[in-house]
Backbone as numpy.savetxt, mean C-alpha at the origin, in Angstrom:
# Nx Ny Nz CAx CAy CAz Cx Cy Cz
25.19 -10.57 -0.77 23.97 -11.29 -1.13 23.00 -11.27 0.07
21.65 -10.84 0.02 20.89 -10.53 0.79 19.50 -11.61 0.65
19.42 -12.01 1.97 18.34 -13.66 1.26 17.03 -12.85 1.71
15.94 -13.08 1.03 14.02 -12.72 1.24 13.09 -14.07 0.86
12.19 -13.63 1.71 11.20 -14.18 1.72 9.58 -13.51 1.55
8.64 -14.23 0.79 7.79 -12.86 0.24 6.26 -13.35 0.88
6.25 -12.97 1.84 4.66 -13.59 2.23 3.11 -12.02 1.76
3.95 -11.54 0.95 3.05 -10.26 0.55 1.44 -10.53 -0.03
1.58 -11.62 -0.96 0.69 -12.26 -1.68 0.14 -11.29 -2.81
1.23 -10.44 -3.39 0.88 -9.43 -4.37 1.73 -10.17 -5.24
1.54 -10.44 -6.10 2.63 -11.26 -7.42 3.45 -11.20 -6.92
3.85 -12.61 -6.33 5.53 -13.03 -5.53 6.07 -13.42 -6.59
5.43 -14.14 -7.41 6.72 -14.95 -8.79 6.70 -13.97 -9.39
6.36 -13.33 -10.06 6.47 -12.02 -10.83 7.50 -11.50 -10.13
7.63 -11.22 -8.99 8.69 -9.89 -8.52 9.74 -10.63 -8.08
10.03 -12.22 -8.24 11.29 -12.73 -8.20 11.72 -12.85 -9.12
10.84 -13.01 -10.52 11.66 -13.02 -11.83 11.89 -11.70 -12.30
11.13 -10.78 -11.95 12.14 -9.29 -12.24 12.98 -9.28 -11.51
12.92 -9.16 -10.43 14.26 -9.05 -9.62 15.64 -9.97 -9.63
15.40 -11.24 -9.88 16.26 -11.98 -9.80 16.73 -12.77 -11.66
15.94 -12.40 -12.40 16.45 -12.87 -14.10 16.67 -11.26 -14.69
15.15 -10.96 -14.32 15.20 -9.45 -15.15 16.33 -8.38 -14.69
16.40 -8.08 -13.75 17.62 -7.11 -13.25 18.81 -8.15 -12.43
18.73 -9.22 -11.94 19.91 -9.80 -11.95 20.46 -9.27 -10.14
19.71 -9.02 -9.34 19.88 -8.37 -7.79 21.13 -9.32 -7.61
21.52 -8.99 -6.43 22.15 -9.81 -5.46 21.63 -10.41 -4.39
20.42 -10.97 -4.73 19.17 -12.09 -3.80 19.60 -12.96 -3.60
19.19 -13.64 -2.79 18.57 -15.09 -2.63 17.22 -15.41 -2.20
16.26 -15.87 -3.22 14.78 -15.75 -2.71 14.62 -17.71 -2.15
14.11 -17.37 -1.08 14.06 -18.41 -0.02 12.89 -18.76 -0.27
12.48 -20.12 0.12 11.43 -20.84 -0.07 10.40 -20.53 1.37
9.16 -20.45 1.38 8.46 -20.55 2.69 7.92 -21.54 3.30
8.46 -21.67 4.90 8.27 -22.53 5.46 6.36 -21.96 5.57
5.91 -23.69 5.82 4.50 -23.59 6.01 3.69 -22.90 7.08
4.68 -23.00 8.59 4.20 -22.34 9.40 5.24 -21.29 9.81
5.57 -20.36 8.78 5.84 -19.24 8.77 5.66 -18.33 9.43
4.73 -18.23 10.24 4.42 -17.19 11.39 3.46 -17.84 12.57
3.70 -19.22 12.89 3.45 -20.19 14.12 4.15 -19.34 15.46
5.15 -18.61 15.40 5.45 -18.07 16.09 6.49 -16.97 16.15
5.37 -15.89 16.05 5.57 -14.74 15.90 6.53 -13.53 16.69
6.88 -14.03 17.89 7.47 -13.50 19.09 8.96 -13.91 18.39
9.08 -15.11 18.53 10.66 -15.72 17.92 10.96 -15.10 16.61
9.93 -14.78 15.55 10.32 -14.38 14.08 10.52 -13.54 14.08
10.38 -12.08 15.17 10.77 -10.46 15.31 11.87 -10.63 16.37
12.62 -11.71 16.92 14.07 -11.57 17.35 15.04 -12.22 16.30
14.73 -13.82 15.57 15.17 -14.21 14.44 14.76 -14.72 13.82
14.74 -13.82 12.82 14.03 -13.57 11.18 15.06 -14.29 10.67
14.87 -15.48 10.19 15.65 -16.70 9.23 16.04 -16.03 8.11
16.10 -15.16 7.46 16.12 -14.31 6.28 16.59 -12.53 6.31
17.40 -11.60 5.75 17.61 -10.64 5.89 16.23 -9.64 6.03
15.36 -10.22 4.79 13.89 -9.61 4.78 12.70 -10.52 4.56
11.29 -9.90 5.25 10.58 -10.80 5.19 8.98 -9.86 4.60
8.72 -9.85 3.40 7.85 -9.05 3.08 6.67 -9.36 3.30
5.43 -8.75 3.83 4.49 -9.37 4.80 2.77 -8.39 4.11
2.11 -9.95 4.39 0.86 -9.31 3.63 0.36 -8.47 4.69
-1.23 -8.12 4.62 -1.83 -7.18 5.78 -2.19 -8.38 6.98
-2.69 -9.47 6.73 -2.75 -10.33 7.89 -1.64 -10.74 8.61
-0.43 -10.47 8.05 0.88 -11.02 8.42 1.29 -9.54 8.76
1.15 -8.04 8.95 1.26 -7.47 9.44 1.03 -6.88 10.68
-0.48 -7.28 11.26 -1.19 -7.44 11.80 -0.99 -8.47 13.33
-0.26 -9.49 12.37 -0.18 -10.40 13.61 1.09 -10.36 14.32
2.02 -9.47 13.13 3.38 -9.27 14.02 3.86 -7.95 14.79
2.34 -6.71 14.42 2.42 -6.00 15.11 1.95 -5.85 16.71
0.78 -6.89 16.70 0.14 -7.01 17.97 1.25 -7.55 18.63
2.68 -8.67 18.34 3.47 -8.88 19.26 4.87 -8.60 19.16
4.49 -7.41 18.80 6.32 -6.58 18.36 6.30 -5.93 19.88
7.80 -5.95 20.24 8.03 -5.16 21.53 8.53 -3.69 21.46
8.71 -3.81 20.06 9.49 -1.87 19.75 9.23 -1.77 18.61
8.36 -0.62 18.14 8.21 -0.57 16.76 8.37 0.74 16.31
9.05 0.98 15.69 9.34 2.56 15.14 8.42 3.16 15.00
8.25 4.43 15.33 7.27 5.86 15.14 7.05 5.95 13.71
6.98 5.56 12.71 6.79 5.57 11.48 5.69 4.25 11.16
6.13 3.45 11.97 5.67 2.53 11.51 3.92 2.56 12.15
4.18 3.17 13.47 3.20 3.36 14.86 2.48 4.37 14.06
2.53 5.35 13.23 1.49 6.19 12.94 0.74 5.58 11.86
1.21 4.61 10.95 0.14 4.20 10.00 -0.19 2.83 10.66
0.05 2.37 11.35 -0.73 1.03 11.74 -0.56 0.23 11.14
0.67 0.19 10.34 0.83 -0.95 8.89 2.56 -1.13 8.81
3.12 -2.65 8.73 4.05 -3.25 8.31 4.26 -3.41 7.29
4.88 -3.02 5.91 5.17 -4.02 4.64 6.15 -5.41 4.97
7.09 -5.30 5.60 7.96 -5.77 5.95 8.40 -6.38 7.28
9.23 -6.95 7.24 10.32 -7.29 8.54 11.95 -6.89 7.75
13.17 -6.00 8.44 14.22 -5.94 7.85 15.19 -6.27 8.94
16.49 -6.90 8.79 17.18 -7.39 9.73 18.33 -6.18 9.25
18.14 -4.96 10.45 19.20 -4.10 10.16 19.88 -3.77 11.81
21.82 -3.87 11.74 22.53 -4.28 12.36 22.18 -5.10 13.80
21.81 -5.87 13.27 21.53 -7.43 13.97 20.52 -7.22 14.72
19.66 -6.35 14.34 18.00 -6.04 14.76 17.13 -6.31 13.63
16.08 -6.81 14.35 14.88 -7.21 13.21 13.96 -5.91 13.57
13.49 -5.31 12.16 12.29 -4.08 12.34 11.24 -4.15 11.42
10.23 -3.95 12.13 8.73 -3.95 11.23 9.37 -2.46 10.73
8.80 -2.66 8.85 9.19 -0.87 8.20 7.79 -1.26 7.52
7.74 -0.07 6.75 6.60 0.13 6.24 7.03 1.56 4.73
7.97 0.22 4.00 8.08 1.45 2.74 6.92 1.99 1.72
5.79 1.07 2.03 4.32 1.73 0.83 4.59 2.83 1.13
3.91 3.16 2.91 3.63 4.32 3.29 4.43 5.74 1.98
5.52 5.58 2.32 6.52 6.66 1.72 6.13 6.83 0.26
6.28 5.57 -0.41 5.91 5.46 -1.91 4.42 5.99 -2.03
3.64 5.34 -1.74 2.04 6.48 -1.72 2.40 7.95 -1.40
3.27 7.98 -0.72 2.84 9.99 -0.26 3.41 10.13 -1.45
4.71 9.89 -2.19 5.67 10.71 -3.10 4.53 10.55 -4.12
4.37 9.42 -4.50 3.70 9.41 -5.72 2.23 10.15 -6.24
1.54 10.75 -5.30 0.30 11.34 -4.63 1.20 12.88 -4.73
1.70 13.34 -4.05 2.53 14.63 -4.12 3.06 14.76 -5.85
3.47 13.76 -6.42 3.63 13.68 -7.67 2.57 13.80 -8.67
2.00 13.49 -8.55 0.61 12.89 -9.56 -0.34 14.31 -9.24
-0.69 14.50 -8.30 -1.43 15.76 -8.05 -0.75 16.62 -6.57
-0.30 17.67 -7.27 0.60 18.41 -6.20 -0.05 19.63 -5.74
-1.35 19.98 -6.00 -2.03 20.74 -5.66 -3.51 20.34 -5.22
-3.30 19.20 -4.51 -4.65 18.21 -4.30 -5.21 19.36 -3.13
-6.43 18.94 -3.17 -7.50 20.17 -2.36 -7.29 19.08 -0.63
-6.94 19.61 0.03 -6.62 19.08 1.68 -7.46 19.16 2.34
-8.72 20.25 1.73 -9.41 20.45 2.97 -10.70 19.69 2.79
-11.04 19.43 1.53 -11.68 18.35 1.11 -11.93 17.24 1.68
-12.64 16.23 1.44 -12.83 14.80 1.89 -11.75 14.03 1.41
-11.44 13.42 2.12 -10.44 12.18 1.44 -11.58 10.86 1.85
-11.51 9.69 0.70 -12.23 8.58 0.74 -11.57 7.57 0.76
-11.67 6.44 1.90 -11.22 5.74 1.78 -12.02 4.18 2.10
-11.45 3.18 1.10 -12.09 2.04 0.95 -12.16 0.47 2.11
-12.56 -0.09 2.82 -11.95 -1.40 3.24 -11.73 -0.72 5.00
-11.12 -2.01 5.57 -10.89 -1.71 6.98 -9.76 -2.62 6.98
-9.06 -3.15 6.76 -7.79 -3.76 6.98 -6.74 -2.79 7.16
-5.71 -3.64 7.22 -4.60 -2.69 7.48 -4.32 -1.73 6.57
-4.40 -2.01 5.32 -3.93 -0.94 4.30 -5.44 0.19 4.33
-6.18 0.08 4.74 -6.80 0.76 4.87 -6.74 2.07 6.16
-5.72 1.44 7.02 -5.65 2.41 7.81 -4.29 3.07 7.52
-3.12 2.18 7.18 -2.23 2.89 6.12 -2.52 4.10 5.33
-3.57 4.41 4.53 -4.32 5.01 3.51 -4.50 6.12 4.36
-5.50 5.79 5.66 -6.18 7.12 6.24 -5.01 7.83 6.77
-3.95 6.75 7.64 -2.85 7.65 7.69 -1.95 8.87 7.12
-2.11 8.47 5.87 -1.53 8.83 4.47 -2.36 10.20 4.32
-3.64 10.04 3.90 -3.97 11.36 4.02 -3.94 12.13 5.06
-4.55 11.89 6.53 -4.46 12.54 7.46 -2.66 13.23 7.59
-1.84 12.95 7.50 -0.23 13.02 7.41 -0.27 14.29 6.10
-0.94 14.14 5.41 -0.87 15.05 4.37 -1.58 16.26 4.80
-2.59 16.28 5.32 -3.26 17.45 5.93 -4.63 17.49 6.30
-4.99 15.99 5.41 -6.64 16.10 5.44 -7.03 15.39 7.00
-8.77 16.01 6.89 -8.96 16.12 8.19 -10.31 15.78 8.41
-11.12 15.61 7.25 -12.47 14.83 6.80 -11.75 13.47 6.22
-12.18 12.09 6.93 -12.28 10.92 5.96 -12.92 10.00 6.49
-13.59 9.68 5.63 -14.92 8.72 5.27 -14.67 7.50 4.43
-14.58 6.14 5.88 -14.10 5.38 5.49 -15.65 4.50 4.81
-15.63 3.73 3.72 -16.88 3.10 3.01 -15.96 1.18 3.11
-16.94 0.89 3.96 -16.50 -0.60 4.42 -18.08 -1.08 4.82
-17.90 -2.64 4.39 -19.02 -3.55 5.03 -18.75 -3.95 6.39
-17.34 -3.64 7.00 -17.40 -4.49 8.30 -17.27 -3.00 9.05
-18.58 -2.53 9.43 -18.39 -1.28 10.02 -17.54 -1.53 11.74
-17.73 -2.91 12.14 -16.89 -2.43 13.47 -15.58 -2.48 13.69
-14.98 -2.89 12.36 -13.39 -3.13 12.51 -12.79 -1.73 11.68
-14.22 -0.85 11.36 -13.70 0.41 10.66 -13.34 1.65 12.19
-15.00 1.03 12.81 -14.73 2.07 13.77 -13.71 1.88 14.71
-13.13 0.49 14.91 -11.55 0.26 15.57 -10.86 1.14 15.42
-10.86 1.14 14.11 -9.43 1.87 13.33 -9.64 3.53 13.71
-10.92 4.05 13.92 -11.21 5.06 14.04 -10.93 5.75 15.33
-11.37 4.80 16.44 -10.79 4.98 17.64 -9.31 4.62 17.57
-8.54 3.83 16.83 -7.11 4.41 16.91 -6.63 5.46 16.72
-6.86 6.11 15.81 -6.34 7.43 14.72 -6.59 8.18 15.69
-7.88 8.33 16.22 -8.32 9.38 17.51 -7.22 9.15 18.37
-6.63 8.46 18.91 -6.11 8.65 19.94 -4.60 8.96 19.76
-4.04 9.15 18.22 -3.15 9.17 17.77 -2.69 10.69 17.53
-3.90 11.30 16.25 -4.10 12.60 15.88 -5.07 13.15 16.64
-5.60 14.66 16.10 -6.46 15.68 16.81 -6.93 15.95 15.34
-7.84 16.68 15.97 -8.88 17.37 15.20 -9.78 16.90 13.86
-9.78 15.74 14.08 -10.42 14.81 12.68 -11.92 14.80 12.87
-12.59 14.63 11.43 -14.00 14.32 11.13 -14.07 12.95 10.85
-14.14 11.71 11.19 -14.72 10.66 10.39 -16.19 10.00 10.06
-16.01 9.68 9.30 -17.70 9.01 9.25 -17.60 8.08 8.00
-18.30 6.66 8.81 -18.44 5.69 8.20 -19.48 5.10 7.40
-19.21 4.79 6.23 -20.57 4.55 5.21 -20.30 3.07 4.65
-21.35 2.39 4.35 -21.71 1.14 4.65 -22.12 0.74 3.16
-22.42 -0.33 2.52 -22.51 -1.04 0.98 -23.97 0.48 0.72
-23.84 0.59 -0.79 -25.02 1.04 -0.87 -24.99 2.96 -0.83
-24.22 3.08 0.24 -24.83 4.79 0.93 -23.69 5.61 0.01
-22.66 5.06 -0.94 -21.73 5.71 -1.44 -22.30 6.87 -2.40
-23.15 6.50 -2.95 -23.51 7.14 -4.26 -24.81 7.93 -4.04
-25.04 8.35 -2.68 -25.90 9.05 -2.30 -24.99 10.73 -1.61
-23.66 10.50 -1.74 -22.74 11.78 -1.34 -22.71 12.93 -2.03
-22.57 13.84 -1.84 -22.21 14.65 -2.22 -21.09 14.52 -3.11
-20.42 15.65 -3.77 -19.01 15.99 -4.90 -18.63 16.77 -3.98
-17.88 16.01 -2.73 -17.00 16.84 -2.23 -16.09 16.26 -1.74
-15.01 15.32 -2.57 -13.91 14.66 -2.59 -12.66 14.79 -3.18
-11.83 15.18 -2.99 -10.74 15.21 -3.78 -9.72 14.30 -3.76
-10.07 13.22 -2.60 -8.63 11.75 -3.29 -9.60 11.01 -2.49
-9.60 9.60 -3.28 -10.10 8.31 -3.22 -8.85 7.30 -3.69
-8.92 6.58 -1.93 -7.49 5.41 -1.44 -8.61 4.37 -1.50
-8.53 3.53 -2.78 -9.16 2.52 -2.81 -8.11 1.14 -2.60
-8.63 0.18 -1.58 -7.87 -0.89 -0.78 -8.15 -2.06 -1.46
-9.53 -2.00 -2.40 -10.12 -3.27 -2.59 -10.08 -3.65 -3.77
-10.07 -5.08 -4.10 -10.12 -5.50 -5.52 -11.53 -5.65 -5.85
-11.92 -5.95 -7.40 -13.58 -6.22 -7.48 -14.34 -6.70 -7.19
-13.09 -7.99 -7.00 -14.00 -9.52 -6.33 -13.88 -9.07 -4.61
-13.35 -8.21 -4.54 -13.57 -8.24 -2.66 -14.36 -7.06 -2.34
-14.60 -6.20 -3.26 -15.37 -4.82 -2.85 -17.13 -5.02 -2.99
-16.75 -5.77 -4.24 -18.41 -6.24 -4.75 -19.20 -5.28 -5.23
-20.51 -4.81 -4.10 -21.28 -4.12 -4.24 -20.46 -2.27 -4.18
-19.83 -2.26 -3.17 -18.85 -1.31 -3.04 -18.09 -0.92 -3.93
-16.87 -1.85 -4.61 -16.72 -1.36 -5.70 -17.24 -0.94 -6.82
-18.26 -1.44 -7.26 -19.41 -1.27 -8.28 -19.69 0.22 -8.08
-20.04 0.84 -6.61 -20.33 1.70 -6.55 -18.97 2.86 -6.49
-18.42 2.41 -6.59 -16.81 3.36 -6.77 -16.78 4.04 -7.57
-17.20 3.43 -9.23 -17.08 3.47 -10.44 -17.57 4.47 -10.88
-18.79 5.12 -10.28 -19.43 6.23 -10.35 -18.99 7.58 -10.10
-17.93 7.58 -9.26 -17.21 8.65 -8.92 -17.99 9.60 -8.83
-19.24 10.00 -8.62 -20.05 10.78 -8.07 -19.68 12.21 -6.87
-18.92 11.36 -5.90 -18.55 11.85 -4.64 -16.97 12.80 -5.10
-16.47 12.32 -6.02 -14.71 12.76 -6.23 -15.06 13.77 -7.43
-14.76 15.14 -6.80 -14.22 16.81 -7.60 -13.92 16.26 -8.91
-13.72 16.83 -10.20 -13.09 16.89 -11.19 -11.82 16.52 -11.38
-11.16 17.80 -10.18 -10.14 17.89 -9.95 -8.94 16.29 -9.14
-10.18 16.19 -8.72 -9.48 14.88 -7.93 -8.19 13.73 -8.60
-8.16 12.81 -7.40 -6.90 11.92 -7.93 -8.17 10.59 -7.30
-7.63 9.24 -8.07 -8.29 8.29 -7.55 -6.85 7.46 -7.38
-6.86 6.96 -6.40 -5.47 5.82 -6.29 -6.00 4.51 -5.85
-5.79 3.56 -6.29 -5.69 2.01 -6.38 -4.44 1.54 -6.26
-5.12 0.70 -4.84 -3.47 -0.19 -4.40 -3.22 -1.12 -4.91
-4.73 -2.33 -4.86 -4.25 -3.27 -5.05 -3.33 -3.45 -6.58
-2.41 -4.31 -6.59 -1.27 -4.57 -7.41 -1.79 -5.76 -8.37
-2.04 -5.59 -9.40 -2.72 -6.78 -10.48 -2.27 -6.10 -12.13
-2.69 -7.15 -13.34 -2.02 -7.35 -14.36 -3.65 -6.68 -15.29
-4.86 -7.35 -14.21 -6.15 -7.52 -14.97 -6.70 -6.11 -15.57
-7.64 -5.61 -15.88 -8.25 -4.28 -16.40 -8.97 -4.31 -15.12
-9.00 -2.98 -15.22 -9.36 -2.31 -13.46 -10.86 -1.20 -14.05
-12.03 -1.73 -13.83 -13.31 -0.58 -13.68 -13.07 0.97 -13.37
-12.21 0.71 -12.28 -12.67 1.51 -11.35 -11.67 2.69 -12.63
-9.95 2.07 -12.86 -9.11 3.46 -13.38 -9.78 3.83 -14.80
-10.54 2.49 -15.60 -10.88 2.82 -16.42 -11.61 4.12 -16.83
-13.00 3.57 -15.46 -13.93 4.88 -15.25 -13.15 6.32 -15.30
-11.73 6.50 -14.84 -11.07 7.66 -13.73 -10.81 8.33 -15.25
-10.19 7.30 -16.10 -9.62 7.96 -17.22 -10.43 8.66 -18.42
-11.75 7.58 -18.45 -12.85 7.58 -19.38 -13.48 9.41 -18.97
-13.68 10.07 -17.68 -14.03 10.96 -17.19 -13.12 11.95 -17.07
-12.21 11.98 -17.42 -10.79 13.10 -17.41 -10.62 12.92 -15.51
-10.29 12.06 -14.58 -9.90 12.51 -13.15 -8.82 10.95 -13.48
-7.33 12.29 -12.30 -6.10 11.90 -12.47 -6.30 10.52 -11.44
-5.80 9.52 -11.89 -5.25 8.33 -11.05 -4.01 7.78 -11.27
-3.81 6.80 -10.34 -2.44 6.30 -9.62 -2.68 4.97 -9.05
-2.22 3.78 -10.41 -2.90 2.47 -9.96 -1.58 1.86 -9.46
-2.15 0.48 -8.46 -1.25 -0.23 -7.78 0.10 -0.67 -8.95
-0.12 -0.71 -9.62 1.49 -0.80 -10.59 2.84 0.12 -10.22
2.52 1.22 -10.46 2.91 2.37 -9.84 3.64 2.46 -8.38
2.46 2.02 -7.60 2.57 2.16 -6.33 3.97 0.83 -6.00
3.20 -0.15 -6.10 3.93 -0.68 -5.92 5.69 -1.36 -5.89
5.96 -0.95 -7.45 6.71 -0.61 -8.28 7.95 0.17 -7.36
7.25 1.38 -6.86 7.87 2.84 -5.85 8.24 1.76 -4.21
7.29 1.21 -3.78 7.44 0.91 -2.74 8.54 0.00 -2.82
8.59 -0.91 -3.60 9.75 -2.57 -3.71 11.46 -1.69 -4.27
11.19 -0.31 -4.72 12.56 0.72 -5.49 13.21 0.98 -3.90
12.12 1.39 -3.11 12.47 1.74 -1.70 12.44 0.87 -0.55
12.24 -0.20 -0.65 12.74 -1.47 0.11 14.21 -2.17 -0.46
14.30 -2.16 -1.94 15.53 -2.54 -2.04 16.81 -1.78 -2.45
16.41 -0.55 -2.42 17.38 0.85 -2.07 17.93 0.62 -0.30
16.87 0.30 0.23 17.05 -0.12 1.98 18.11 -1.45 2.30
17.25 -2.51 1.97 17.78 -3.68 1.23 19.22 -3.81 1.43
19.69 -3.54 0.19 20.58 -3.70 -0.32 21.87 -2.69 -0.39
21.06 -1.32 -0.03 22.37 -0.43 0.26 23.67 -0.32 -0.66
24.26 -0.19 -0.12 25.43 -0.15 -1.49 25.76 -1.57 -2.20
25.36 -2.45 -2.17 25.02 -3.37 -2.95 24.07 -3.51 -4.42
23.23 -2.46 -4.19 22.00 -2.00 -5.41 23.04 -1.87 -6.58
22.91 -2.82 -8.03 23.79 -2.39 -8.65 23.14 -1.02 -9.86
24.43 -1.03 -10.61 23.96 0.94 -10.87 23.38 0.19 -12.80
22.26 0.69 -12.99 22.11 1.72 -13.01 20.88 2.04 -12.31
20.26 0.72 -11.29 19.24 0.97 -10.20 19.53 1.89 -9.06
20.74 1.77 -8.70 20.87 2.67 -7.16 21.36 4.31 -7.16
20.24 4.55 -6.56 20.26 5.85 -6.61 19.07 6.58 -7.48
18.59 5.59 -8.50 17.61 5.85 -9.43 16.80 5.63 -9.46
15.35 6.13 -9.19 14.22 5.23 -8.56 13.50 5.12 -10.03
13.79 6.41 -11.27 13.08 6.27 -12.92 13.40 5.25 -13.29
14.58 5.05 -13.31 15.28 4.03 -14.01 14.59 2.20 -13.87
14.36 2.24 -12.24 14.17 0.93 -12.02 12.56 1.25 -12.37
11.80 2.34 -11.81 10.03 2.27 -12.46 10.25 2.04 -14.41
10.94 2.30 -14.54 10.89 2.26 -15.94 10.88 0.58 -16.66
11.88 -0.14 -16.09 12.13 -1.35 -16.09 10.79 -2.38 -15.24
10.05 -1.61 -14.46 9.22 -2.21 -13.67 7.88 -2.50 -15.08
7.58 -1.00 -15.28 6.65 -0.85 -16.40 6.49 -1.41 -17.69
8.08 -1.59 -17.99 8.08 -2.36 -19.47 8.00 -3.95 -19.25
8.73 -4.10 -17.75 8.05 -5.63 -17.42 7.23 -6.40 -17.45
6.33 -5.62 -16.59 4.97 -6.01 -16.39 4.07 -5.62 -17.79
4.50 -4.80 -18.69 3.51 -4.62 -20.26 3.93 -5.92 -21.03
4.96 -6.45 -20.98 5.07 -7.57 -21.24 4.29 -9.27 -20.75
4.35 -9.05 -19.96 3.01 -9.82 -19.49 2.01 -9.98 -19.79
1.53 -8.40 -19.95 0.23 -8.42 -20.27 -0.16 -8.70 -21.42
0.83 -8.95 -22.71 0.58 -9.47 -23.65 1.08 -10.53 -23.92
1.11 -11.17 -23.28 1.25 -12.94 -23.27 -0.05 -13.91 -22.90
């Protein structure tokens, strides 16, 4: 029995009642203390909990005071997690993995040399640029209102990788681009993109050919995939994503504990993820 705690803020009750009624894990989902990350230095030597799933602000604050953080984790700039593996606590970062497979899946002949677009400046936003840059691309154009916490991120990546183009575009300048995009990593929800997202919808800037992917993880009708589908261009919404990422945290997790016919099977459990959550949606 493996105890968690979910400070993700992506449907936490949702993914304890699949996990813990609907498939029946070997959990224990722990209650959160209020000042949960009051101190951050002590919670990356002992983590009260086997796992501690962590939003982007809660990534953020435990990366600035982590003393060792895995090379995986160091190239995207992003935590999902805390995991307590043999009596070490480690920032991991299973999205990362789940976005590439599912992206390699969904469009396996995506154009690399193309623009990749990406939305927001938070952490998952640099997750994202990671993601493509890791894939091959080498133009990306991040579209954010807080241009100086974009160009942060920009001077990180620089000092990380070689040979990159970036350039940053601001509310407004999206829909003045060119069609020379082939994947759009959108970070933002409607109510947080606003004017930005609005302008997403247009897909103006993204090839035919393209993929559009949406992280954020929600139940509601989404503009943006609607648009993707309404226009024939392939997308990959946070359901999906997410879905992949939580198969590969508790494949990690739980280890030979995963009971069968989840372990080992990542269809099996997306399958069960999908009919879950369609259930919901008609309630």
């Amino acid at each position: 029995m493996k105890s968690i705690r979910d400070l993700s803020g992506q449907m936490e009750e949702i993914r304890k009642t699949f996990w813990l009624e609907k498939l029946s894990l070997p959990l224990e989902w722990q209650q959160l203390a209020g000042d949960e990350l009051s101190d951050p230095e002590k919670i990356l030597v002992e983590l009260p909990c086997d796992a501690l799933l962590l939003s982007q602000e809660a990534s953020d604050t435990l990366f600035a005071k982590a003393q060792r953080i895995p090379a995986e984790v160091v190239e995207v700039q992003f935590a999902d997690c805390l995991l307590r593996e043999q009596k070490k606590v480690w920032l991991r970062c299973f999205l990362k993995e789940a976005l590439k497979r599912l992206i390699l899946k969904k469009a396996p002949g995506l154009d690399t040399h193309s623009t990749c677009y990406v939305t927001g400046s938070g952490a998952w936003s640099r997750m994202c640029a990671a993601v493509a840059i890791q894939m091959g691309f080498r133009r990306i154009v991040m579209i954010t209102s807080q241009s100086e916490e974009a160009l942060a991120n920009v001077q990180k990546f620089s000092r990380l990788y070689f040979d990159l183009k970036f350039q940053i575009l601001g509310e407004t300048e999206l829909t003045s681009q060119p069609s020379n995009g082939s994947l759009l990593l959108n970070t933002l929800t409607p109510e947080e993109g606003g004017t930005i997202f609005d302008d997403l919808t247009y897909l103006n800037f993204l090839k035919k050919e393209g993929l559009v992917v949406d992280l954020p993880l929600s139940l509601q009708s989404n503009p943006l995939l609607e648009e993707a589908d309404h226009v024939g261009v392939r997308y990959l919404a946070g359901q999906e994503i997410w879905g992949m990422r939580d198969w590969l945290f508790l494949s990690s997790l739980l280890a030979g504990e995963m009971p069968s016919p989840w372990s080992g099977h990542e269809s099996n459990y997306l399958e069960e993820w999908k009919k879950f959550l369609s259930t919901l949606k008609q309630t």
